[in-house]
Amino acid sequence: MFDGDFTRRRMIAVGGGVAAAGLLVQGAAALGQSTGPAATGKPMPDGVDLPANPPATVQPGSVGFAIIGLGDYALKQIMPRFAQSGRAHIAAIVSGNPAKLKQVGDAYGVPESARYSYDSFAQIATNPAVEAVYIILPTGLHAEWAERAFAAGKHVLCEKPMALSGAECERMIAASQRANRKLMIAYRCHFEPYNMAAMALMEDDAVGALRLIRTEHSYRMGPTTPSENWRVSRALAGGGPLEDYGIYGLQAALYLSGEMPESISAATYRPANDPRFAEIFAHVSAQLRFPSGATAHVVTSYDSAGLNMVEARGTEGVLKMQPATNYGGNTLTLEAGRNRQELTPGDSEVQFARQLDHLASAIRDNTPIITPGEMGLRDLRLIEAIYASAASGQTVRLNPDATMRR
Ligand code: NAD
């Protein structure tokens, strides 16, 4: 079992400055768990609707993507949304489960020569139809498979969180630079109309001077164990809910404030004798202080009644989103004095295709990526600072690039 005291002692021994996620993995190693998880085939998830007919012909100039990891998010959210993209199409798939590879490949019209196993992945280098790889694997596999994709000469779209530590993110950025290929993190809310409208309102000082941001991303996870579910495995999920779900609130705190925190204080909780939390935290609560004096309270839990909420309160009003960061059904309310406005800036569904088109444009037109690897690195550094603060019981002061001040 992972021991909070062990973490605290190690943290203090290294001055609280070592990457918390890296440290957590060291903790796992000390406990005899694997530190280098392998990609393996998994069964077809429940409730997947495969297309009855393969997608229509590819638009000229469209970018071919390989999808790696045919799990829940890939099959239910991402692969169906390629049909709404004008500039991206599925050119290849990668899975460790041959039956799933065939079933999904047939449904999406992927040629048999473009269906890869994890073992044959390197052959993708010789497939010119694939220009980008979309990594939708468990987080602990992102760094390794991004490096493999760059080694094969492909651009990379990587699911959030980018990786398990700042060090892994740095490796991925270096691999992208060596290969001279693009690296984008799939932070879909940057392409989602409600979150984009909230960003624009905050930029226009719609709530006056910002004082307080509150975010919560929580749900109650059913019974499970690390061997059954990668989301509760330290080697694949890091500390747990913060990397997986709370990262949306952390992101919102930054894109709504437009600031980087100068200090963080945080607390974590892990109940004893609960197999769900044998390796990860159940709750994480972090307080961020910005140079303007505004603060953000970022909360996430895998063990409380569900909430998906973002609120920004200023001297003149409050902006509320609940749900804030879902696939659909988000809301956005602006209250200032007696005025209450409910905004409906567009269909959230567009976020998925816009995200694909964004990388396609960066590849074709060399346009800048608004969610680059550097943003993923920034967020992992903040996550490390949150864990370092929680482990040491002390406020952690930050440099502008989110590294911890010694
Ligand atoms: P999932 O468990 O449903 O799918 C993961 C897939 O990865 C598996 O089906 C399997 O095909 C493959 N895999 C290879 N090696 C594996 C291993 N050792 N253990 C488990 N699976 C392995 O997970 P998911 O919900 O699809 O999440 C995958 C990624 O997508 C994660 O990075 C997650 O954070 C991200 N995600 C993002 C969003 C979003 O809204 N942006 C939503 C859900 C998930």
PDB file of C-alpha atoms and ligand atoms in Angstrom, residues 37-45 68-75 77-78 94-97 100 118 134-142 145 158-161 186-189 228-231 236 243-245 248 325-327 351-352 355, ligand 1:
ATOM      1  CA  PRO A  37       3.679  -0.349 -17.953  1.00  0.00           C
ATOM      2  CA  ALA A  38       3.261  -1.984 -21.349  1.00  0.00           C
ATOM      3  CA  ALA A  39       0.535  -1.337 -23.910  1.00  0.00           C
ATOM      4  CA  THR A  40      -1.745  -4.364 -24.033  1.00  0.00           C
ATOM      5  CA  GLY A  41      -4.919  -5.362 -25.846  1.00  0.00           C
ATOM      6  CA  LYS A  42      -8.196  -4.802 -24.009  1.00  0.00           C
ATOM      7  CA  PRO A  43     -11.700  -5.996 -24.860  1.00  0.00           C
ATOM      8  CA  MET A  44     -14.137  -3.881 -26.859  1.00  0.00           C
ATOM      9  CA  PRO A  45     -15.734  -1.444 -24.374  1.00  0.00           C
ATOM     10  CA  ILE A  68      -3.638   4.417 -30.979  1.00  0.00           C
ATOM     11  CA  GLY A  69      -5.659   2.916 -28.137  1.00  0.00           C
ATOM     12  CA  LEU A  70      -9.137   1.723 -29.088  1.00  0.00           C
ATOM     13  CA  GLY A  71     -10.809   2.315 -25.721  1.00  0.00           C
ATOM     14  CA  ASP A  72     -13.886   4.098 -24.494  1.00  0.00           C
ATOM     15  CA  TYR A  73     -12.955   7.653 -25.432  1.00  0.00           C
ATOM     16  CA  ALA A  74     -11.478   6.757 -28.817  1.00  0.00           C
ATOM     17  CA  LEU A  75     -14.411   4.616 -29.916  1.00  0.00           C
ATOM     18  CA  GLN A  77     -16.188  10.200 -28.767  1.00  0.00           C
ATOM     19  CA  ILE A  78     -13.244  10.708 -31.080  1.00  0.00           C
ATOM     20  CA  VAL A  94      -3.375   0.544 -33.527  1.00  0.00           C
ATOM     21  CA  SER A  95      -4.522  -2.021 -30.961  1.00  0.00           C
ATOM     22  CA  GLY A  96      -3.229  -5.012 -29.059  1.00  0.00           C
ATOM     23  CA  ASN A  97      -6.506  -6.879 -29.544  1.00  0.00           C
ATOM     24  CA  LYS A 100     -11.102  -5.466 -32.013  1.00  0.00           C
ATOM     25  CA  TYR A 118       1.700  -2.455 -30.633  1.00  0.00           C
ATOM     26  CA  TYR A 134      -3.590  10.494 -31.953  1.00  0.00           C
ATOM     27  CA  ILE A 135      -2.560   8.898 -28.635  1.00  0.00           C
ATOM     28  CA  ILE A 136      -5.636   7.827 -26.644  1.00  0.00           C
ATOM     29  CA  LEU A 137      -3.881   5.371 -24.329  1.00  0.00           C
ATOM     30  CA  PRO A 138      -3.783   5.408 -20.508  1.00  0.00           C
ATOM     31  CA  THR A 139      -1.688   8.362 -19.345  1.00  0.00           C
ATOM     32  CA  GLY A 140       1.311   6.315 -18.188  1.00  0.00           C
ATOM     33  CA  LEU A 141       1.833   5.231 -21.816  1.00  0.00           C
ATOM     34  CA  HIS A 142       1.654   8.689 -23.434  1.00  0.00           C
ATOM     35  CA  TRP A 145       4.140   6.198 -27.520  1.00  0.00           C
ATOM     36  CA  CYS A 158      -1.857  13.453 -27.307  1.00  0.00           C
ATOM     37  CA  GLU A 159      -4.743  13.082 -24.897  1.00  0.00           C
ATOM     38  CA  LYS A 160      -4.732  14.909 -21.583  1.00  0.00           C
ATOM     39  CA  PRO A 161      -3.006  14.777 -19.212  1.00  0.00           C
ATOM     40  CA  ALA A 186      -6.013  17.386 -26.746  1.00  0.00           C
ATOM     41  CA  TYR A 187      -7.372  20.039 -24.380  1.00  0.00           C
ATOM     42  CA  ARG A 188     -10.765  20.038 -26.051  1.00  0.00           C
ATOM     43  CA  CYS A 189     -12.243  22.888 -23.947  1.00  0.00           C
ATOM     44  CA  GLU A 228      -8.986  -3.972 -13.163  1.00  0.00           C
ATOM     45  CA  ASN A 229      -8.906  -0.260 -13.962  1.00  0.00           C
ATOM     46  CA  TRP A 230      -5.896   1.797 -15.105  1.00  0.00           C
ATOM     47  CA  ARG A 231      -7.499   4.963 -13.664  1.00  0.00           C
ATOM     48  CA  LEU A 236      -0.796   4.423 -15.397  1.00  0.00           C
ATOM     49  CA  GLU A 243      -4.563  14.283 -13.564  1.00  0.00           C
ATOM     50  CA  ASP A 244      -7.695  12.722 -15.028  1.00  0.00           C
ATOM     51  CA  TYR A 245     -10.551  15.085 -14.161  1.00  0.00           C
ATOM     52  CA  TYR A 248     -10.094  20.607 -16.410  1.00  0.00           C
ATOM     53  CA  THR A 325     -16.405  21.079 -19.273  1.00  0.00           C
ATOM     54  CA  ASN A 326     -18.599  18.226 -20.488  1.00  0.00           C
ATOM     55  CA  TYR A 327     -18.837  16.804 -23.983  1.00  0.00           C
ATOM     56  CA  GLN A 351     -15.104  20.798 -29.937  1.00  0.00           C
ATOM     57  CA  PHE A 352     -13.940  17.376 -31.124  1.00  0.00           C
ATOM     58  CA  GLN A 355      -9.548  20.044 -32.259  1.00  0.00           C
TER      59      GLN A 355
HETATM   60  P1  NAD B   1     -10.015   3.184 -21.697  1.00  0.00           P
HETATM   61  O1  NAD B   1      -9.573   2.326 -20.573  1.00  0.00           O
HETATM   62  O2  NAD B   1     -11.441   3.113 -22.091  1.00  0.00           O
HETATM   63  O3  NAD B   1      -9.162   2.872 -22.997  1.00  0.00           O
HETATM   64  C1  NAD B   1      -7.790   2.764 -22.966  1.00  0.00           C
HETATM   65  C2  NAD B   1      -7.385   1.865 -24.127  1.00  0.00           C
HETATM   66  O4  NAD B   1      -5.965   1.860 -24.185  1.00  0.00           O
HETATM   67  C3  NAD B   1      -7.791   0.402 -23.919  1.00  0.00           C
HETATM   68  O5  NAD B   1      -9.030   0.075 -24.451  1.00  0.00           O
HETATM   69  C4  NAD B   1      -6.739  -0.325 -24.692  1.00  0.00           C
HETATM   70  O6  NAD B   1      -7.170  -0.361 -26.026  1.00  0.00           O
HETATM   71  C5  NAD B   1      -5.539   0.590 -24.624  1.00  0.00           C
HETATM   72  N1  NAD B   1      -4.487   0.088 -23.713  1.00  0.00           N
HETATM   73  C6  NAD B   1      -3.247  -0.256 -24.110  1.00  0.00           C
HETATM   74  N2  NAD B   1      -2.499  -0.642 -23.072  1.00  0.00           N
HETATM   75  C7  NAD B   1      -3.280  -0.570 -21.981  1.00  0.00           C
HETATM   76  C8  NAD B   1      -3.050  -0.864 -20.613  1.00  0.00           C
HETATM   77  N3  NAD B   1      -1.861  -1.291 -20.163  1.00  0.00           N
HETATM   78  N4  NAD B   1      -4.079  -0.692 -19.751  1.00  0.00           N
HETATM   79  C9  NAD B   1      -5.278  -0.232 -20.186  1.00  0.00           C
HETATM   80  N5  NAD B   1      -5.549   0.077 -21.476  1.00  0.00           N
HETATM   81  C10 NAD B   1      -4.555  -0.101 -22.375  1.00  0.00           C
HETATM   82  O7  NAD B   1      -9.586   4.676 -21.334  1.00  0.00           O
HETATM   83  P2  NAD B   1     -10.145   6.025 -21.967  1.00  0.00           P
HETATM   84  O8  NAD B   1     -11.212   6.562 -21.093  1.00  0.00           O
HETATM   85  O9  NAD B   1     -10.440   5.817 -23.391  1.00  0.00           O
HETATM   86  O10 NAD B   1      -8.883   6.991 -21.787  1.00  0.00           O
HETATM   87  C11 NAD B   1      -7.782   6.956 -22.680  1.00  0.00           C
HETATM   88  C12 NAD B   1      -7.109   8.329 -22.707  1.00  0.00           C
HETATM   89  O11 NAD B   1      -8.046   9.292 -23.125  1.00  0.00           O
HETATM   90  C13 NAD B   1      -6.567   8.810 -21.358  1.00  0.00           C
HETATM   91  O12 NAD B   1      -5.401   9.556 -21.569  1.00  0.00           O
HETATM   92  C14 NAD B   1      -7.663   9.721 -20.849  1.00  0.00           C
HETATM   93  O13 NAD B   1      -7.181  10.721 -19.960  1.00  0.00           O
HETATM   94  C15 NAD B   1      -8.140  10.336 -22.143  1.00  0.00           C
HETATM   95  N6  NAD B   1      -9.543  10.791 -22.071  1.00  0.00           N
HETATM   96  C16 NAD B   1      -9.812  12.058 -22.435  1.00  0.00           C
HETATM   97  C17 NAD B   1     -11.099  12.534 -22.374  1.00  0.00           C
HETATM   98  C18 NAD B   1     -11.398  13.941 -22.807  1.00  0.00           C
HETATM   99  O14 NAD B   1     -12.512  14.395 -22.610  1.00  0.00           O
HETATM  100  N7  NAD B   1     -10.440  14.621 -23.431  1.00  0.00           N
HETATM  101  C19 NAD B   1     -12.118  11.702 -21.927  1.00  0.00           C
HETATM  102  C20 NAD B   1     -11.813  10.399 -21.576  1.00  0.00           C
HETATM  103  C21 NAD B   1     -10.508   9.944 -21.645  1.00  0.00           C
END
